[in-house]
XYZ file of C-alpha atoms in Angstrom:
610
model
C 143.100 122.073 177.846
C 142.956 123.389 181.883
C 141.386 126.344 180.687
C 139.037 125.402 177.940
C 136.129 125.265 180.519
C 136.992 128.635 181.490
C 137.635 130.062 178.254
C 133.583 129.074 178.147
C 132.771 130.224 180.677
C 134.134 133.632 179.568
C 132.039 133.027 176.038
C 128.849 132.546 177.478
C 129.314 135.114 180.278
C 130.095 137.714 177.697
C 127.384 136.286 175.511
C 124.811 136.406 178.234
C 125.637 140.651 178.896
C 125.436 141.139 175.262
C 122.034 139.208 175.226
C 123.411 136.792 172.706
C 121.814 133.995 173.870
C 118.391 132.536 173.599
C 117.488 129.727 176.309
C 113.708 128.930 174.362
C 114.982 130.136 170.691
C 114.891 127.551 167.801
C 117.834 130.218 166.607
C 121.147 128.881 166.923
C 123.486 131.482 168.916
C 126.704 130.932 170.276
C 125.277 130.433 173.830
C 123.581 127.599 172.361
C 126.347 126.049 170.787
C 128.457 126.045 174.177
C 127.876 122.750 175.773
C 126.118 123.196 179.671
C 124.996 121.274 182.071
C 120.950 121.232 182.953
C 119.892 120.432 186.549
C 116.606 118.486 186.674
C 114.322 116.986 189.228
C 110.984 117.116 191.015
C 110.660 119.014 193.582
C 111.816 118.305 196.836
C 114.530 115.702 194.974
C 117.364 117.834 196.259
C 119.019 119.436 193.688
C 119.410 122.475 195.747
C 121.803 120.229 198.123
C 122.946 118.663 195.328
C 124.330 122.132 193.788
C 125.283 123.805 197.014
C 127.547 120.354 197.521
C 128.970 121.057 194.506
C 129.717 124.512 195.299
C 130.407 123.874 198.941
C 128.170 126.707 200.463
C 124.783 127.484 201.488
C 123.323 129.848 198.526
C 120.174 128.588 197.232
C 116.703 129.472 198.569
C 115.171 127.000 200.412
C 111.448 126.054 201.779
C 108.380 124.544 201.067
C 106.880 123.820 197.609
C 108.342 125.446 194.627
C 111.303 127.739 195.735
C 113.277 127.471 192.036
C 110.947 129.844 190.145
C 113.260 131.056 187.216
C 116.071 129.225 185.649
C 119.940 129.832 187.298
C 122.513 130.161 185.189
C 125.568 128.892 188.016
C 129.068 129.109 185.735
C 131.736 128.026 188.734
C 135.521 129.006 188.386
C 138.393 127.979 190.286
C 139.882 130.514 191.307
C 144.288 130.271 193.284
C 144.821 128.638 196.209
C 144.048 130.813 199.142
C 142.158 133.565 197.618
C 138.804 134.799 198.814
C 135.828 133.467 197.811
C 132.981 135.603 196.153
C 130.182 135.734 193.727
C 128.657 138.341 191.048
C 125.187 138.494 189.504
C 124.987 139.636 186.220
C 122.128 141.861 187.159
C 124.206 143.620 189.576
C 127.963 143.233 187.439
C 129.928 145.490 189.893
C 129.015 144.216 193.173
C 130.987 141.459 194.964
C 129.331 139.234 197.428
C 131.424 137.520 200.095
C 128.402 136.618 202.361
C 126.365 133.954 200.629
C 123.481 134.384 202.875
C 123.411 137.749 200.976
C 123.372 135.802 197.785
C 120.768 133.688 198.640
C 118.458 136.784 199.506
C 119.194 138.632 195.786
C 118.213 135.210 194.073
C 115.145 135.451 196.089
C 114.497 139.497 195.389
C 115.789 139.038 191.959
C 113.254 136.357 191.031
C 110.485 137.935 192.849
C 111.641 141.346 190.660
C 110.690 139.386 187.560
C 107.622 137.164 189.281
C 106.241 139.009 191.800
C 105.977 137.629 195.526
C 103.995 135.105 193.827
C 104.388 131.447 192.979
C 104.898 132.347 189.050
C 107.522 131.061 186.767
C 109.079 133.150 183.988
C 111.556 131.596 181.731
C 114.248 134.801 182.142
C 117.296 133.321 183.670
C 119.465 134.963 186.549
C 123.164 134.755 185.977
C 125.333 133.613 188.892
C 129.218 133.474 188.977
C 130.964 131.809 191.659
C 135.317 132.180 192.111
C 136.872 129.733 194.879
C 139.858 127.573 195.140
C 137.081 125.085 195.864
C 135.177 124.778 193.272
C 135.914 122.650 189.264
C 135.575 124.838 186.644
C 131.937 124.378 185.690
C 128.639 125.782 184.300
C 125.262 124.742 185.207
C 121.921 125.657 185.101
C 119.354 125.103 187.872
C 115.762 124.399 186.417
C 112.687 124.487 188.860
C 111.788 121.606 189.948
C 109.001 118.994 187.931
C 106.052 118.917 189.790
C 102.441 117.151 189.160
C 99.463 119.263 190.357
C 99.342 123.069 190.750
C 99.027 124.717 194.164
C 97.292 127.249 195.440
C 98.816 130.657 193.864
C 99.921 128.882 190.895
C 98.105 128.680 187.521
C 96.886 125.930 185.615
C 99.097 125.531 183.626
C 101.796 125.381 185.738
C 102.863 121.710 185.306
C 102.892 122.245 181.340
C 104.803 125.437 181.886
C 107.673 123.839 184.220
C 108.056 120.972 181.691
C 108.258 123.454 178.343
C 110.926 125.565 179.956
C 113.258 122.332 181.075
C 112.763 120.823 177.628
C 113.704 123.888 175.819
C 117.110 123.533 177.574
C 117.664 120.159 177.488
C 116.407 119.453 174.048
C 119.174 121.274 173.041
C 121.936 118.531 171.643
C 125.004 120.463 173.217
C 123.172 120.059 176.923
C 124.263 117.638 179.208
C 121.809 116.487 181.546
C 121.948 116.310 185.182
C 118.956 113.807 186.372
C 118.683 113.952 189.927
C 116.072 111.211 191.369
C 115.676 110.390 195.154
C 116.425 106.629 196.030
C 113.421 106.373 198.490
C 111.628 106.624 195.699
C 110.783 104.184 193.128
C 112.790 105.100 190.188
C 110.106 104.192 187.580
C 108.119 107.189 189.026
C 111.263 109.907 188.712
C 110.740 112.766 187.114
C 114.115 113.670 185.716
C 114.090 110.458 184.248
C 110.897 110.234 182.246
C 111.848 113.823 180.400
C 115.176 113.176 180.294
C 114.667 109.647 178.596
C 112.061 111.638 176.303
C 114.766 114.278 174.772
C 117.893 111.773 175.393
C 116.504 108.069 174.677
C 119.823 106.425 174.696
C 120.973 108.201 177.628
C 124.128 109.872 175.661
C 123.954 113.220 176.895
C 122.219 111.938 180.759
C 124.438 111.309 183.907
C 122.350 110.240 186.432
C 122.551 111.481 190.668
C 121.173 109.504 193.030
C 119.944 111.064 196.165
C 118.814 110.449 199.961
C 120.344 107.044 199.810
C 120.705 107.420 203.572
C 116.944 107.951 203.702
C 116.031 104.755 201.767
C 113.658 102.141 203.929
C 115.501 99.670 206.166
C 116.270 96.607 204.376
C 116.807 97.784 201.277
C 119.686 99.524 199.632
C 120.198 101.591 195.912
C 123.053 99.138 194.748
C 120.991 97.732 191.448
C 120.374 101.181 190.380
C 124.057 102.934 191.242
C 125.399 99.699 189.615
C 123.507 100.089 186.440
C 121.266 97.195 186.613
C 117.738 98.916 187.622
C 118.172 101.690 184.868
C 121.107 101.522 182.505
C 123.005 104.862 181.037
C 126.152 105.609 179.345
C 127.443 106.861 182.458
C 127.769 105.625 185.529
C 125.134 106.574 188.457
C 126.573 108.696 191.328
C 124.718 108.400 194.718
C 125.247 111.417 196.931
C 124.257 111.984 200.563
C 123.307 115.505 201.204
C 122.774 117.537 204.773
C 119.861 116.189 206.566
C 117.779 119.485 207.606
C 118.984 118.871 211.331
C 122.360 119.540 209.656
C 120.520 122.667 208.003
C 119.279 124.029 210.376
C 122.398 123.541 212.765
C 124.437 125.631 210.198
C 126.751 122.220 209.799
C 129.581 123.588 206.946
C 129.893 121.644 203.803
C 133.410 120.679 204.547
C 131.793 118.382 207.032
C 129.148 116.964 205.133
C 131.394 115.818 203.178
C 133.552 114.512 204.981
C 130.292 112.597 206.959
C 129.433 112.008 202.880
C 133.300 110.007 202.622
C 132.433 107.779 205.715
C 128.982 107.340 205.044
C 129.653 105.400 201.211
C 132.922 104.204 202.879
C 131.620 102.502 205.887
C 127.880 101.167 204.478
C 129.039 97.193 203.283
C 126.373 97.703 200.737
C 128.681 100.689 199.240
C 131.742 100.135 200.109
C 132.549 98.784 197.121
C 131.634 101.671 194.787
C 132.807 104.421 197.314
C 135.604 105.293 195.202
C 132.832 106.859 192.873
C 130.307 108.231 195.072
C 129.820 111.277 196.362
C 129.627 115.033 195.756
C 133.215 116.113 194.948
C 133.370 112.871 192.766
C 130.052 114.653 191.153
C 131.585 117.725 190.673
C 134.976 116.295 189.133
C 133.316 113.968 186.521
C 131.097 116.483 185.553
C 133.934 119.068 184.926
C 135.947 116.407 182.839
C 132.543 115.206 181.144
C 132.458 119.139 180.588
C 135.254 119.955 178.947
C 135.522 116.302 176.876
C 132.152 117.405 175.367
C 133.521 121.033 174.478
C 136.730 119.722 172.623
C 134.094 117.343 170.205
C 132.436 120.910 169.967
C 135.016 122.750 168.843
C 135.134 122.343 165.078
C 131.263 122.898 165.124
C 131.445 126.020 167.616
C 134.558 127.599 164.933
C 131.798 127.148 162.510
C 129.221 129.006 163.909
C 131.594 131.575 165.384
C 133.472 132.037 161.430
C 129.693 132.408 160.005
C 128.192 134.919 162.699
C 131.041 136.844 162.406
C 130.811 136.952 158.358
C 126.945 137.837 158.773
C 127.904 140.938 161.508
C 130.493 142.224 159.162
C 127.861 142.487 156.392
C 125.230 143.831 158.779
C 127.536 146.525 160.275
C 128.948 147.280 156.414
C 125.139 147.827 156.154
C 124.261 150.116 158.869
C 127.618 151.741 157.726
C 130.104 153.991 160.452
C 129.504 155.437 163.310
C 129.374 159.322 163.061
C 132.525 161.214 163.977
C 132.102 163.740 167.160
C 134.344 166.669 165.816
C 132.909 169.128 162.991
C 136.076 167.992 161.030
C 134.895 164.375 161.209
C 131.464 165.105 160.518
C 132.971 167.010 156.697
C 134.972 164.012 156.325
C 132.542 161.568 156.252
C 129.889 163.870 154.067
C 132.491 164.406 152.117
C 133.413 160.439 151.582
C 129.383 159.467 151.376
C 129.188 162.100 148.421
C 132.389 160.867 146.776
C 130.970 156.943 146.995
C 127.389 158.486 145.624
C 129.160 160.279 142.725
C 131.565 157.331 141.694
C 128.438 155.158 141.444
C 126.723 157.516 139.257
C 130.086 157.713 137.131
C 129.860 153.880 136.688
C 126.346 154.403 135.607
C 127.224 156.926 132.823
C 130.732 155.260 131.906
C 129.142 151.319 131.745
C 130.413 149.623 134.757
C 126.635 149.721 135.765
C 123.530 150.015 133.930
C 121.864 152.997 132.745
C 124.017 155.040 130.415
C 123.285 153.367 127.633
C 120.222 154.994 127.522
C 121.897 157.973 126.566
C 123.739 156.685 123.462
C 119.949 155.193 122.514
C 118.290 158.723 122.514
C 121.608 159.958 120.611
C 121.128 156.796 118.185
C 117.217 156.373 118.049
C 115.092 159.152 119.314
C 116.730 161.895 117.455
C 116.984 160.656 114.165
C 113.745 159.322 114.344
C 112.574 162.786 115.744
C 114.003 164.548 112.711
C 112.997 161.883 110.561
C 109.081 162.193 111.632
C 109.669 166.390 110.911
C 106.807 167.241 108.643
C 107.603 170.538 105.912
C 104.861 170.552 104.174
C 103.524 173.389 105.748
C 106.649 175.373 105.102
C 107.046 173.899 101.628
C 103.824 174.142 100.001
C 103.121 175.871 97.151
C 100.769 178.380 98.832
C 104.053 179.288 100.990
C 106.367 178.773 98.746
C 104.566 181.290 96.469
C 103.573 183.870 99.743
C 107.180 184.114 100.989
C 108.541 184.315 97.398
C 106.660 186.903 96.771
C 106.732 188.712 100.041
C 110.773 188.885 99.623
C 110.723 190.309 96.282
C 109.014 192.985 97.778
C 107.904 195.937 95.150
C 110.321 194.995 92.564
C 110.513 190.831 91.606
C 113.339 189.110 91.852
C 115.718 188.991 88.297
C 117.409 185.993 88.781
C 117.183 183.912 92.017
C 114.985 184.558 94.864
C 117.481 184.517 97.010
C 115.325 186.368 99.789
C 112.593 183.664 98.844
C 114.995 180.908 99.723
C 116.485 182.838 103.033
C 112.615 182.478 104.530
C 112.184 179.457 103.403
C 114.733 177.899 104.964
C 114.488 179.485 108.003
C 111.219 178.939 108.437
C 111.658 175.124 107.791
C 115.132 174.999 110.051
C 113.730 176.294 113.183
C 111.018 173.298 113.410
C 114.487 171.526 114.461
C 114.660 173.212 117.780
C 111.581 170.872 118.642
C 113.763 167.393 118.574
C 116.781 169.284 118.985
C 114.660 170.671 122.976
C 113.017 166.817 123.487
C 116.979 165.426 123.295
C 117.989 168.033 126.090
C 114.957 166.791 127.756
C 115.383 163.243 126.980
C 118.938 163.306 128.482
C 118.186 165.265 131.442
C 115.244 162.999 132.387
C 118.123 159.657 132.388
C 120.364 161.993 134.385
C 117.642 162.118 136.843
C 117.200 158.548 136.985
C 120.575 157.840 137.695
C 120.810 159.585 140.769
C 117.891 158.023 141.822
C 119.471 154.473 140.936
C 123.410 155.976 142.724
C 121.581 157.046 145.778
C 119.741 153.748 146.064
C 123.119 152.038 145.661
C 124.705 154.182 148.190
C 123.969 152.369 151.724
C 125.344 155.620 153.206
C 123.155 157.601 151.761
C 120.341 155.307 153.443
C 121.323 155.638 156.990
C 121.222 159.447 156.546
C 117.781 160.341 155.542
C 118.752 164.270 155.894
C 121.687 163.935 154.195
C 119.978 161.951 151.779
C 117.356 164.637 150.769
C 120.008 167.345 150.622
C 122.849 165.436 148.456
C 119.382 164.791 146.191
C 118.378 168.231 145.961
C 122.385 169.152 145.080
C 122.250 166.858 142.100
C 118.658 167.630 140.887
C 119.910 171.279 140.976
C 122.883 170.650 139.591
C 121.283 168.619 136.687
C 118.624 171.727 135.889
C 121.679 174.306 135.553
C 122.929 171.795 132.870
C 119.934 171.305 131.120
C 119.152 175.114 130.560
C 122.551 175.011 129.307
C 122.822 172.405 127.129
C 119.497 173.820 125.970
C 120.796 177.146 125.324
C 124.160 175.627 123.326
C 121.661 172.947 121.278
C 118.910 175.782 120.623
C 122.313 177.698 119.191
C 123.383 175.287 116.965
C 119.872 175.481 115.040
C 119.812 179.199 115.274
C 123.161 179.270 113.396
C 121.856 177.172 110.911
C 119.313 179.613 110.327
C 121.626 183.142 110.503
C 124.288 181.613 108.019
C 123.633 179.590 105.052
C 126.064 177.473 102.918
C 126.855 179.298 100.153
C 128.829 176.263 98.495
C 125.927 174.343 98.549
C 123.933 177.088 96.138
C 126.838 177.836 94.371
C 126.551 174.265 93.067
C 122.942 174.101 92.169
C 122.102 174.964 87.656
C 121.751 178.576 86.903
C 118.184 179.374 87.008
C 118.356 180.336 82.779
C 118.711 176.892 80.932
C 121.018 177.027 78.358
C 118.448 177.128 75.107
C 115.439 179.027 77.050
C 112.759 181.222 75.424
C 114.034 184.605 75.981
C 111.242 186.286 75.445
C 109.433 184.348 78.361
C 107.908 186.562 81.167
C 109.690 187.264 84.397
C 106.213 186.437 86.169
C 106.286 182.935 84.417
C 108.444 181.967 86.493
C 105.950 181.872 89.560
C 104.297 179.099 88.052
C 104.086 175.269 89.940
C 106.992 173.946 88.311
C 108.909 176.585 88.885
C 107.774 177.192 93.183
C 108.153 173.102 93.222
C 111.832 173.444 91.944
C 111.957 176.074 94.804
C 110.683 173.642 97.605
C 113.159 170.755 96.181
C 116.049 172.632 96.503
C 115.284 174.027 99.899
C 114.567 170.587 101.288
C 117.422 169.179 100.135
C 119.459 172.114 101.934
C 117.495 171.316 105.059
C 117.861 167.336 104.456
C 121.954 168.400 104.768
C 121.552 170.736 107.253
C 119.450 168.181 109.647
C 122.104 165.340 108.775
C 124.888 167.500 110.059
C 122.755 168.233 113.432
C 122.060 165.047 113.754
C 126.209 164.645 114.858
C 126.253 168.093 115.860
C 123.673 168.220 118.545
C 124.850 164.903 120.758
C 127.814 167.187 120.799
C 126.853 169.688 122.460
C 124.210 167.724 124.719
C 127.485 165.521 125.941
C 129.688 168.377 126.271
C 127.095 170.767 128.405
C 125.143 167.715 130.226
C 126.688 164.301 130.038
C 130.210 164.879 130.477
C 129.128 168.072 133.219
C 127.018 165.790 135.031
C 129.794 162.846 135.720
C 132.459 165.556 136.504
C 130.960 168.002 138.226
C 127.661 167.166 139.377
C 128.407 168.300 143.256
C 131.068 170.460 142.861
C 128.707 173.568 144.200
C 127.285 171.262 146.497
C 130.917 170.779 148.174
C 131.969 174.649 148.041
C 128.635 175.195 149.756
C 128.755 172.327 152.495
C 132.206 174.041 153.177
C 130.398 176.969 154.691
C 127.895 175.192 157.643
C 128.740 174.919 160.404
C 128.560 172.069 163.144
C 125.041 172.360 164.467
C 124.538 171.781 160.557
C 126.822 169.643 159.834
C 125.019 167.106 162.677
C 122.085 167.636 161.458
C 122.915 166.365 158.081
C 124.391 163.086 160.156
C 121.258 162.744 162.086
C 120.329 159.172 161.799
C 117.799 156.916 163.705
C 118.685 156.325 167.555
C 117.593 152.685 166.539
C 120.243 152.206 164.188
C 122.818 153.463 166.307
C 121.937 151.299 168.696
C 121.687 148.307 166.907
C 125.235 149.366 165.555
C 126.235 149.236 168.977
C 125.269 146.264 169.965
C 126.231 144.719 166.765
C 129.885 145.765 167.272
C 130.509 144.246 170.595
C 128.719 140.827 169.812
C 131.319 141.230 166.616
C 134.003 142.190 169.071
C 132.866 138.899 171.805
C 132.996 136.654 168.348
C 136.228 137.873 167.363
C 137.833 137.677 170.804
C 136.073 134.183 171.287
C 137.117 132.827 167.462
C 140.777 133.707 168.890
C 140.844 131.962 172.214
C 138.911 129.198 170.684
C 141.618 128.797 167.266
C 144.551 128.765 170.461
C 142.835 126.209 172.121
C 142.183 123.950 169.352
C 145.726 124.197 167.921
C 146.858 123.493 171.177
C 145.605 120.135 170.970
């Protein structure tokens, strides 16, 4: 478990340059998850000298009132014995610093950057990263200090504003809390205490500093409260003794201080006894083993999180679909692939898998019969017209036996008011055809991310569909017409001869225009058009199928595709133009997937490694 610490480290740097993280977010985030340590105090309690004893060098700004004006994000790693010392700012990624007065002097600019040369807070953290051989493996984060009243420059609000920004870090249940108080101060008044007490009442998650023993009144001494007895935690309180600002200002290094720190707790009877305990590079080393015993308890609940995110980016990046390929090749390819998943969703539409193409069996089952059902002939067979077109075919001479010219008229006449149903089906069917690309493109996430694309793949089909209609309508419109061209004979052939057996011979030709006789006329043509509409009934679903339906689900692009073949690139990109926002949320979705994945790895090791 050396390097689980560091393996954190790693997360939440990588986290941080992604901007996965979100110090005042109620939205849970990997950064949040990682356990971290929160320095708190009031001002002037010396957590500067607190951290830079930690770190063993001079690094923090320093003077009057409040100098900590934005939260620092410190992550310490030890780096092999003898190697050089340096730090990077996150801000500035490339860019080593071996002189820490230099690094002192960017946390100033950098905060004034974000501030102003004012004395504002803002909540937006700077990133720190320190390698040397003498340093634990550790991450904190310095919080300006607690303070009471607001000073000139500062607003208002400034007390409430300190106090939100600490508690929206230490709230947080994976934060351990560093509570630095002063011991020539009465503890009851301590800042880091009273909020720390607030968000941690049990004192689980506190570990308590106490500083400027050496500065306490003669006479009396911080044993009761480093002891436990004054104020009682889970963990035991560590007194430190930081740099007097003689020892500032004289440039004394920290090896010395603490070394002077070692004599000081080892040589004061009222400490001697706890020396073993005290001090800063005591500090540090509990605090990295509190550290990492706090990550392994979080590692089942950080897998967790990391397993979920990772499921949610998958389906987010499935969403915003691939990124677009840079060679003219690439860019046919993936047309080519978004048209084929378009077309084999509107194929499951038509074939069942999904929901639509049953509408197409109900205008072959419903509508149409109904259609021809609701055909009215009693225009065509009334006894006015019957009489009119009988007599109109006979022409100069009347008709001897049948008038077969009679019935020809008739019948056509009364046929072609089929082409009306037989025209609404080819409408009918083209109208669900229509709807289903609607429904295939909205199904098609593809199709979504490439508005231009989009429109033109659209177009294609609509096209595609009208070229199918004219000819189904064409091949349906036929089937009537040949109805109407060529009669079945058989069906005449079967009807009784027009002279009953046992007539009056000497009845008059012209009798037979009478009623009975132009009604006998209208019965048998509507029962020839009765047969003639029950065959079309089968007949034209055929041919609406065969020219629409069965065109549409095999061929609906297919002129689409031998014309895309023909643009060229400048095209081709245009087609594939999609919003700059999506690609860069795409982006930045597939390296946070990338840090998750990489971090879900390192994180399994380490956990089976237990």
């Amino acid at each position: 478990m050396e390097n689980l610490i560091s393996l954190v480290n790693k997360i939440q740097r990588a986290c941080t340059a992604l901007g996965d993280h979100g110090e005042a977010s109620a939205l849970p985030t990997l950064w949040d998850s990682l356990p971290a340590i929160a320095v708190v105090g009031g001002q002037s309690s010396g957590k500067s000298s607190v951290l830079e004893s930690i770190v063993g060098k001079d690094f923090l700004p320093r003077g009057s009132g409040i100098v900590t004006r934005r939260p620092l994000v410190l992550q310490l790693h030890k780096s092999d014995e003898g190697s050089r010392e340096y730090a990077e700012f996150l801000h500035l990624q490339r860019k080593r610093f071996t002189d820490f007065s230099a690094v002192r002097k960017e946390i100033q600019d950098e905060t004034d950057r974000e501030t102003g040369q004012t004395k504002q807070i803002s909540s937006v953290p700077i990133h720190l990263s320190i390698y040397s051989p003498n340093v634990v493996n550790l991450t904190l984060v310095d919080l300006p200090g607690l303070t009471k009243v607001a000073v000139e420059g500062q607003p208002d609000t400034i007390v409430q504003d300190i106090e939100n920004m600490v508690r929206s870090y230490i709230e947080k249940p994976n934060c351990i809390i560093l509570a630095i108080s002063p011991a020539n101060q009465d503890l009851a008044t301590s800042d880091a205490i009273k909020i720390s007490r607030e968000v941690d009442p049990a004192g689980e998650r506190t570990l308590g500093v106490l500083t400027k023993i050496d500065l306490m009144d003669k006479g009396t001494d911080a044993v009761d409260i480093l002891e436990g007895k004054s104020y009682r935690l889970k963990f035991p309180w560590i007194g430190v003794v930081n740099r007097s600002q003689a020892d500032i200002n004289k440039n004394v290094d920290m090896i010395a201080a603490r070394r002077r720190e070692r004599e000081y707790f080892a040589s004061t009877p009222e400490y001697k006894h706890l020396a073993q305990r005290m001090g800063s590079e005591h500090l540090a080393k509990v605090l990295s083993k509190h550290l990492e015993t706090v990550i392994k308890s979080r590692i089942p609940g950080i897998q967790s999180l990391i397993n979920k995110t990772i499921a949610e980016l998958e389906t987010e990046l499935s969403r915003l679909g691939k990124p677009i390929a840079a060679d003219a090749g690439g860019k046919l390819y993936t047309i080519m692939e978004i048209c084929r998943l378009f077309d084999q969703n509107y194929r499951e539409h038509l074939d069942g898998v999904r929901s639509g193409g049953d509408k197409v069996y109900n205008v072959f089952d419903n509508q149409l019969p109904a259609a021809l059902q609701r055909l009215q002939f009693d225009k065509q067979l009334s006894m006015e017209n019957i009489r009119k077109l009988i007599t109109e075919a006979d022409g100069y001479q009347p008709h001897l036996i049948a008038p077969e010219q009679g019935y020809r008229r008739l019948i056509e006449s009364t046929l072609v008011t089929i082409r009306g149903p037989a025209e609404a089906s080819v409408d009918a069917i083209h109208s669900i055809l229509k709807d289903l690309v609607h429904k295939a493109m909205n199904e098609t996430p593809e199709l979504k991310q490439y508005p231009a694309l989009r429109t033109e793949v659209g177009n294609a089909a609509m096209e595609s569909l009208e070229r199918m209609r004219e000819q189904s309508k064409k091949a349906t419109l036929q089937l009537v017409d040949m109805e109407c061209c060529y009669l079945t004979v058989d069906f005449f052939r079967k009807l009784p001869q027009e002279v009953d057996k046992g007539g009056n011979p000497s009845q008059s030709i012209f009798d037979r225009y009478n009623e009975a006789y132009l009604r006998r006329i209208g019965t048998t043509v509507l029962s020839y058009v009765n047969a003639v509409c029950a065959g079309l009934r089968h007949s034209i679903p055929k041919s609406i199928v065969y020219c629409q339906v069965r065109e549409a689900r095999r061929s609906l692009l297919d002129f689409y595709y031998t014309e895309l073949g023909k643009l060229e690139q400048n095209r081709l990109s245009a087609l594939l133009n999609e919003d700059p926002a999506i690609m860069e949320r795409r982006s930045a979705l597939a390296k946070r997937l990338e840090l998750y994945r990489s971090a879900q790895a390192e994180i399994d090791t380490v956990a089976w490694a237990k």
